[in-house]
């Protein structure tokens, strides 16, 4: 097993290193495939983790979902099945051995296509489970990922072969120990699929007020059932989920514009600038003005893989 995993990791590390000339997260020529490289431990950084497979080739990373911590490195892989507001931190990296990672994004339709093609059924009544998990790396999955990444050195093959290999990668993840969690996102009528509709609604309208009854109606669930399933999948309540999106949105606005904190607080849905400032400080560790000054001085970047 060690030899089966070691050689592909060495090859992946070389390819990622060759295609990332500087620190940061970068797109590749393969749609939905991203590389990350960091020469120092960085974070915490905040963002929305979209549905994807993440693999660390060198170093270690921690992802915090509400109060739940996911730590993974070269022996593991992380999967997010729905959009989730998270805190990410590279915990092992150096200039000599930089953090190297990749992220492959996917959609529910891509998962559904694999389920149909390979006749991989799933129980619609299966209980909702957390929308993020870490699992042990399998040689078959790492082999498929290595073949996908290897296509970057033969660009003419990407258009034909990349979609086939991505399909295999999704198949391997679905076959894994926690693959049932990922299946649910694509199955219409499953609780995960219904909650994902609500997540999309909140993300598009996070600055607006809403009633829990309205969200439960979107999910086609009773209020009590909706609350239970939403928290099981996201590790937080709908209000907490919305608050994280509002605060992340406010931080992004403050970084990209020369805007007043009070004005931004209203734009993201807060009625009280003082409440906004308190909650901002609680989440990011500093008041808005001080936090933005610190970020600009440090030239911090969001970690996506």
Short mmCIF file of C-alpha atoms in Angstrom, two decimals:
data_model
loop_
_atom_site.label_atom_id
_atom_site.label_comp_id
_atom_site.label_asym_id
_atom_site.label_seq_id
_atom_site.Cartn_x
_atom_site.Cartn_y
_atom_site.Cartn_z
CA UNK A 1 0.00 0.00 0.00
CA UNK A 2 2.80 2.45 0.90
CA UNK A 3 4.55 1.91 -2.43
CA UNK A 4 1.23 2.24 -4.31
CA UNK A 5 0.66 5.65 -2.73
CA UNK A 6 4.24 6.93 -2.55
CA UNK A 7 5.13 6.96 -6.25
CA UNK A 8 1.97 8.79 -7.43
CA UNK A 9 2.44 11.38 -4.65
CA UNK A 10 6.00 12.07 -5.81
CA UNK A 11 4.78 12.48 -9.39
CA UNK A 12 1.87 14.70 -8.33
CA UNK A 13 4.18 16.88 -6.25
CA UNK A 14 6.49 17.40 -9.23
CA UNK A 15 3.66 18.27 -11.63
CA UNK A 16 2.00 20.69 -9.18
CA UNK A 17 5.35 22.28 -8.44
CA UNK A 18 6.10 22.64 -12.17
CA UNK A 19 2.73 24.29 -12.79
CA UNK A 20 2.74 26.67 -9.81
CA UNK A 21 5.53 29.18 -10.05
CA UNK A 22 4.43 31.14 -7.00
CA UNK A 23 2.39 30.77 -3.82
CA UNK A 24 -1.37 30.87 -4.10
CA UNK A 25 -4.26 28.98 -5.68
CA UNK A 26 -4.19 28.76 -9.47
CA UNK A 27 -6.44 27.46 -12.23
CA UNK A 28 -5.16 24.79 -14.58
CA UNK A 29 -5.90 24.00 -18.22
CA UNK A 30 -8.27 21.27 -17.02
CA UNK A 31 -11.71 22.70 -16.20
CA UNK A 32 -12.55 22.58 -12.47
CA UNK A 33 -9.00 21.53 -11.46
CA UNK A 34 -7.03 23.91 -9.24
CA UNK A 35 -3.56 23.74 -7.71
CA UNK A 36 -2.41 25.36 -4.45
CA UNK A 37 1.13 26.04 -3.29
CA UNK A 38 2.20 27.74 -0.05
CA UNK A 39 5.74 28.07 1.31
CA UNK A 40 4.61 29.04 4.81
CA UNK A 41 1.95 28.05 7.28
CA UNK A 42 -0.95 30.45 6.66
CA UNK A 43 -4.43 31.17 7.93
CA UNK A 44 -6.93 31.12 9.29
CA UNK A 45 -8.63 32.10 6.04
CA UNK A 46 -12.34 32.18 5.38
CA UNK A 47 -14.45 31.21 2.40
CA UNK A 48 -17.18 28.99 1.00
CA UNK A 49 -16.02 25.48 0.21
CA UNK A 50 -17.91 24.34 -2.88
CA UNK A 51 -18.60 20.70 -3.83
CA UNK A 52 -15.21 19.20 -4.57
CA UNK A 53 -12.50 16.65 -3.90
CA UNK A 54 -9.38 18.01 -2.18
CA UNK A 55 -6.06 16.21 -1.93
CA UNK A 56 -2.97 17.41 -0.08
CA UNK A 57 0.21 16.08 -1.71
CA UNK A 58 2.67 17.76 0.69
CA UNK A 59 2.02 19.38 4.06
CA UNK A 60 -1.11 19.42 6.20
CA UNK A 61 -4.33 21.40 6.27
CA UNK A 62 -7.15 21.96 8.75
CA UNK A 63 -10.69 22.97 7.83
CA UNK A 64 -13.07 24.19 10.49
CA UNK A 65 -16.79 23.77 9.79
CA UNK A 66 -18.56 25.56 12.63
CA UNK A 67 -16.92 23.84 15.65
CA UNK A 68 -15.99 20.66 13.76
CA UNK A 69 -12.36 20.25 12.71
CA UNK A 70 -11.20 18.27 9.65
CA UNK A 71 -7.46 17.64 9.45
CA UNK A 72 -5.98 15.95 6.40
CA UNK A 73 -2.69 15.34 4.65
CA UNK A 74 -1.17 13.08 1.98
CA UNK A 75 -2.73 9.92 3.44
CA UNK A 76 -6.27 11.31 3.16
CA UNK A 77 -8.67 13.19 0.95
CA UNK A 78 -11.45 15.61 1.80
CA UNK A 79 -14.83 15.82 0.07
CA UNK A 80 -17.45 18.55 0.34
CA UNK A 81 -20.82 17.60 -1.12
CA UNK A 82 -22.53 21.00 -0.68
CA UNK A 83 -21.47 24.64 -0.40
CA UNK A 84 -20.24 25.26 3.14
CA UNK A 85 -18.75 28.37 4.82
CA UNK A 86 -15.47 27.24 6.37
CA UNK A 87 -12.22 28.38 7.94
CA UNK A 88 -9.06 26.91 6.38
CA UNK A 89 -5.50 26.83 7.62
CA UNK A 90 -2.28 25.35 6.23
CA UNK A 91 -0.60 23.85 9.29
CA UNK A 92 2.53 22.33 7.72
CA UNK A 93 4.53 24.12 5.02
CA UNK A 94 8.02 25.49 4.45
CA UNK A 95 10.12 26.90 1.62
CA UNK A 96 12.02 23.59 1.50
CA UNK A 97 8.85 21.43 1.53
CA UNK A 98 5.97 23.65 0.41
CA UNK A 99 2.33 22.82 0.89
CA UNK A 100 1.08 21.36 -2.39
CA UNK A 101 -2.55 20.46 -3.00
CA UNK A 102 -5.20 20.10 -5.66
CA UNK A 103 -8.94 20.61 -5.79
CA UNK A 104 -11.32 19.07 -8.32
CA UNK A 105 -14.75 20.67 -8.36
CA UNK A 106 -17.86 18.76 -9.44
CA UNK A 107 -21.59 19.26 -9.79
CA UNK A 108 -24.61 17.19 -8.72
CA UNK A 109 -25.32 16.53 -12.41
CA UNK A 110 -21.85 15.01 -12.86
CA UNK A 111 -22.47 12.75 -9.87
CA UNK A 112 -25.92 11.78 -11.16
CA UNK A 113 -24.45 10.91 -14.56
CA UNK A 114 -22.01 8.50 -12.92
CA UNK A 115 -24.75 6.98 -10.75
CA UNK A 116 -26.91 6.34 -13.81
CA UNK A 117 -24.14 5.07 -16.06
CA UNK A 118 -22.81 2.60 -13.50
CA UNK A 119 -26.26 1.82 -12.03
CA UNK A 120 -25.14 2.83 -8.54
CA UNK A 121 -28.39 3.11 -6.63
CA UNK A 122 -28.95 5.13 -3.45
CA UNK A 123 -31.72 5.07 -0.88
CA UNK A 124 -33.77 8.27 -1.00
CA UNK A 125 -34.76 7.74 2.62
CA UNK A 126 -31.19 7.58 3.91
CA UNK A 127 -30.68 9.95 6.82
CA UNK A 128 -28.88 13.22 6.13
CA UNK A 129 -25.17 13.24 6.97
CA UNK A 130 -22.49 15.89 7.25
CA UNK A 131 -21.76 17.58 3.92
CA UNK A 132 -18.00 17.27 4.45
CA UNK A 133 -15.80 14.33 5.34
CA UNK A 134 -12.21 13.09 5.35
CA UNK A 135 -11.44 9.57 4.16
CA UNK A 136 -8.32 7.45 3.75
CA UNK A 137 -6.72 7.62 0.33
CA UNK A 138 -7.09 4.52 -1.85
CA UNK A 139 -4.51 3.60 -4.53
CA UNK A 140 -7.20 3.38 -7.22
CA UNK A 141 -8.38 6.96 -6.53
CA UNK A 142 -4.85 8.36 -6.38
CA UNK A 143 -4.00 6.58 -9.64
CA UNK A 144 -6.99 8.19 -11.41
CA UNK A 145 -6.11 11.64 -10.04
CA UNK A 146 -2.50 11.22 -11.16
CA UNK A 147 -3.59 10.32 -14.68
CA UNK A 148 -5.82 13.40 -14.78
CA UNK A 149 -3.06 15.74 -13.60
CA UNK A 150 -0.60 14.12 -16.01
CA UNK A 151 -2.73 15.42 -18.91
CA UNK A 152 -1.42 18.92 -18.21
CA UNK A 153 1.84 17.80 -19.85
CA UNK A 154 -0.08 16.71 -23.00
CA UNK A 155 -2.63 19.54 -23.48
CA UNK A 156 -3.96 18.12 -26.76
CA UNK A 157 -5.38 15.14 -24.81
CA UNK A 158 -7.30 17.18 -22.23
CA UNK A 159 -10.51 17.78 -24.19
CA UNK A 160 -11.06 14.07 -24.90
CA UNK A 161 -9.54 12.30 -21.91
CA UNK A 162 -10.14 14.67 -18.97
CA UNK A 163 -13.95 14.17 -18.87
CA UNK A 164 -13.48 10.39 -18.87
CA UNK A 165 -10.96 10.46 -16.03
CA UNK A 166 -13.05 12.92 -14.00
CA UNK A 167 -15.94 10.49 -14.33
CA UNK A 168 -13.68 7.71 -13.02
CA UNK A 169 -12.56 9.88 -10.10
CA UNK A 170 -16.16 10.56 -9.10
CA UNK A 171 -16.86 6.83 -9.41
CA UNK A 172 -13.92 6.02 -7.10
CA UNK A 173 -15.08 8.56 -4.51
CA UNK A 174 -18.62 7.17 -4.64
CA UNK A 175 -17.18 3.69 -4.08
CA UNK A 176 -15.27 4.89 -1.00
CA UNK A 177 -16.22 4.33 2.63
CA UNK A 178 -18.26 7.55 2.78
CA UNK A 179 -19.45 7.60 -0.82
CA UNK A 180 -23.07 7.29 0.24
CA UNK A 181 -22.92 10.87 1.53
CA UNK A 182 -21.95 12.13 -1.91
CA UNK A 183 -24.61 10.05 -3.66
CA UNK A 184 -27.35 11.83 -1.73
CA UNK A 185 -26.59 15.26 -3.21
CA UNK A 186 -27.57 14.01 -6.68
CA UNK A 187 -30.67 12.03 -5.74
CA UNK A 188 -33.79 14.13 -6.23
CA UNK A 189 -36.04 13.77 -3.21
CA UNK A 190 -33.22 12.96 -0.77
CA UNK A 191 -32.92 15.18 2.30
CA UNK A 192 -29.42 16.26 1.21
CA UNK A 193 -30.69 17.30 -2.21
CA UNK A 194 -33.56 19.24 -0.61
CA UNK A 195 -31.24 21.02 1.84
CA UNK A 196 -28.85 21.88 -1.00
CA UNK A 197 -31.69 23.83 -2.63
CA UNK A 198 -32.05 25.87 0.57
CA UNK A 199 -28.28 26.42 0.79
CA UNK A 200 -28.29 27.79 -2.76
CA UNK A 201 -31.21 30.08 -1.89
CA UNK A 202 -29.47 31.45 1.22
CA UNK A 203 -26.21 31.99 -0.66
CA UNK A 204 -27.96 34.01 -3.37
CA UNK A 205 -29.99 36.03 -0.86
CA UNK A 206 -27.89 36.13 2.30
CA UNK A 207 -28.37 39.89 2.73
CA UNK A 208 -32.16 39.46 2.95
CA UNK A 209 -34.24 38.49 5.97
CA UNK A 210 -36.11 35.22 5.84
CA UNK A 211 -38.46 33.13 7.94
CA UNK A 212 -37.61 29.56 8.81
CA UNK A 213 -41.02 28.53 7.52
CA UNK A 214 -40.08 29.87 4.08
CA UNK A 215 -36.86 27.87 4.01
CA UNK A 216 -38.65 24.73 5.19
CA UNK A 217 -41.12 25.19 2.34
CA UNK A 218 -38.28 25.37 -0.20
CA UNK A 219 -36.97 22.10 1.24
CA UNK A 220 -40.48 20.62 1.23
CA UNK A 221 -40.05 19.68 4.89
CA UNK A 222 -41.70 20.45 8.18
CA UNK A 223 -39.95 23.14 10.20
CA UNK A 224 -38.63 20.66 12.78
CA UNK A 225 -37.41 18.21 10.12
CA UNK A 226 -35.79 21.02 8.14
CA UNK A 227 -33.93 22.30 11.22
CA UNK A 228 -32.63 18.83 12.02
CA UNK A 229 -31.49 17.98 8.49
CA UNK A 230 -29.93 21.40 7.85
CA UNK A 231 -27.82 21.23 11.01
CA UNK A 232 -26.82 17.63 10.35
CA UNK A 233 -25.51 18.52 6.88
CA UNK A 234 -23.94 21.93 7.60
CA UNK A 235 -23.06 21.61 11.33
CA UNK A 236 -24.88 24.90 11.97
CA UNK A 237 -28.36 26.41 12.03
CA UNK A 238 -29.72 28.36 9.02
CA UNK A 239 -29.22 31.62 10.98
CA UNK A 240 -25.59 30.75 11.77
CA UNK A 241 -25.03 29.75 8.13
CA UNK A 242 -26.44 33.07 6.92
CA UNK A 243 -24.39 35.03 9.47
CA UNK A 244 -21.14 33.46 8.26
CA UNK A 245 -22.01 34.32 4.66
CA UNK A 246 -22.86 37.91 5.64
CA UNK A 247 -19.61 38.40 7.53
CA UNK A 248 -17.52 36.82 4.77
CA UNK A 249 -19.34 38.98 2.22
CA UNK A 250 -18.71 42.10 4.31
CA UNK A 251 -15.02 41.30 4.62
CA UNK A 252 -14.75 40.85 0.86
CA UNK A 253 -16.45 44.21 0.26
CA UNK A 254 -14.23 45.98 2.76
CA UNK A 255 -11.14 44.52 1.11
CA UNK A 256 -12.18 45.37 -2.44
CA UNK A 257 -13.67 48.81 -1.83
CA UNK A 258 -12.86 51.89 0.21
CA UNK A 259 -16.19 51.53 1.97
CA UNK A 260 -17.29 52.50 5.44
CA UNK A 261 -17.93 49.58 7.80
CA UNK A 262 -21.37 50.90 8.74
CA UNK A 263 -22.39 51.16 5.08
CA UNK A 264 -21.15 47.63 4.38
CA UNK A 265 -23.04 46.30 7.40
CA UNK A 266 -26.30 47.53 5.89
CA UNK A 267 -25.43 46.16 2.46
CA UNK A 268 -24.96 42.63 3.81
CA UNK A 269 -28.20 42.72 5.78
CA UNK A 270 -27.37 44.03 9.25
CA UNK A 271 -29.71 46.58 10.80
CA UNK A 272 -27.25 47.58 13.53
CA UNK A 273 -23.63 48.58 12.72
CA UNK A 274 -22.66 48.00 16.35
CA UNK A 275 -23.99 44.43 16.23
CA UNK A 276 -22.15 43.92 12.95
CA UNK A 277 -18.89 45.13 14.48
CA UNK A 278 -19.29 42.83 17.50
CA UNK A 279 -20.02 39.76 15.39
CA UNK A 280 -17.27 40.65 12.90
CA UNK A 281 -14.74 40.90 15.75
CA UNK A 282 -15.95 37.62 17.20
CA UNK A 283 -15.49 35.78 13.90
CA UNK A 284 -12.29 37.35 12.57
CA UNK A 285 -10.60 38.35 15.83
CA UNK A 286 -10.38 42.09 15.04
CA UNK A 287 -12.80 45.00 14.47
CA UNK A 288 -13.50 45.65 10.75
CA UNK A 289 -11.15 48.60 10.26
CA UNK A 290 -8.24 46.98 12.07
CA UNK A 291 -8.80 43.63 10.36
CA UNK A 292 -8.79 45.10 6.84
CA UNK A 293 -5.65 47.12 7.56
CA UNK A 294 -3.93 43.98 8.83
CA UNK A 295 -4.99 41.93 5.80
CA UNK A 296 -3.77 44.54 3.34
CA UNK A 297 -0.44 44.76 5.09
CA UNK A 298 -0.02 40.99 5.09
CA UNK A 299 -1.42 40.54 1.58
CA UNK A 300 -3.31 37.49 2.86
CA UNK A 301 -4.98 35.09 0.46
CA UNK A 302 -7.90 32.66 0.70
CA UNK A 303 -7.01 28.99 0.69
CA UNK A 304 -9.12 26.95 -1.71
CA UNK A 305 -7.46 23.56 -1.74
#
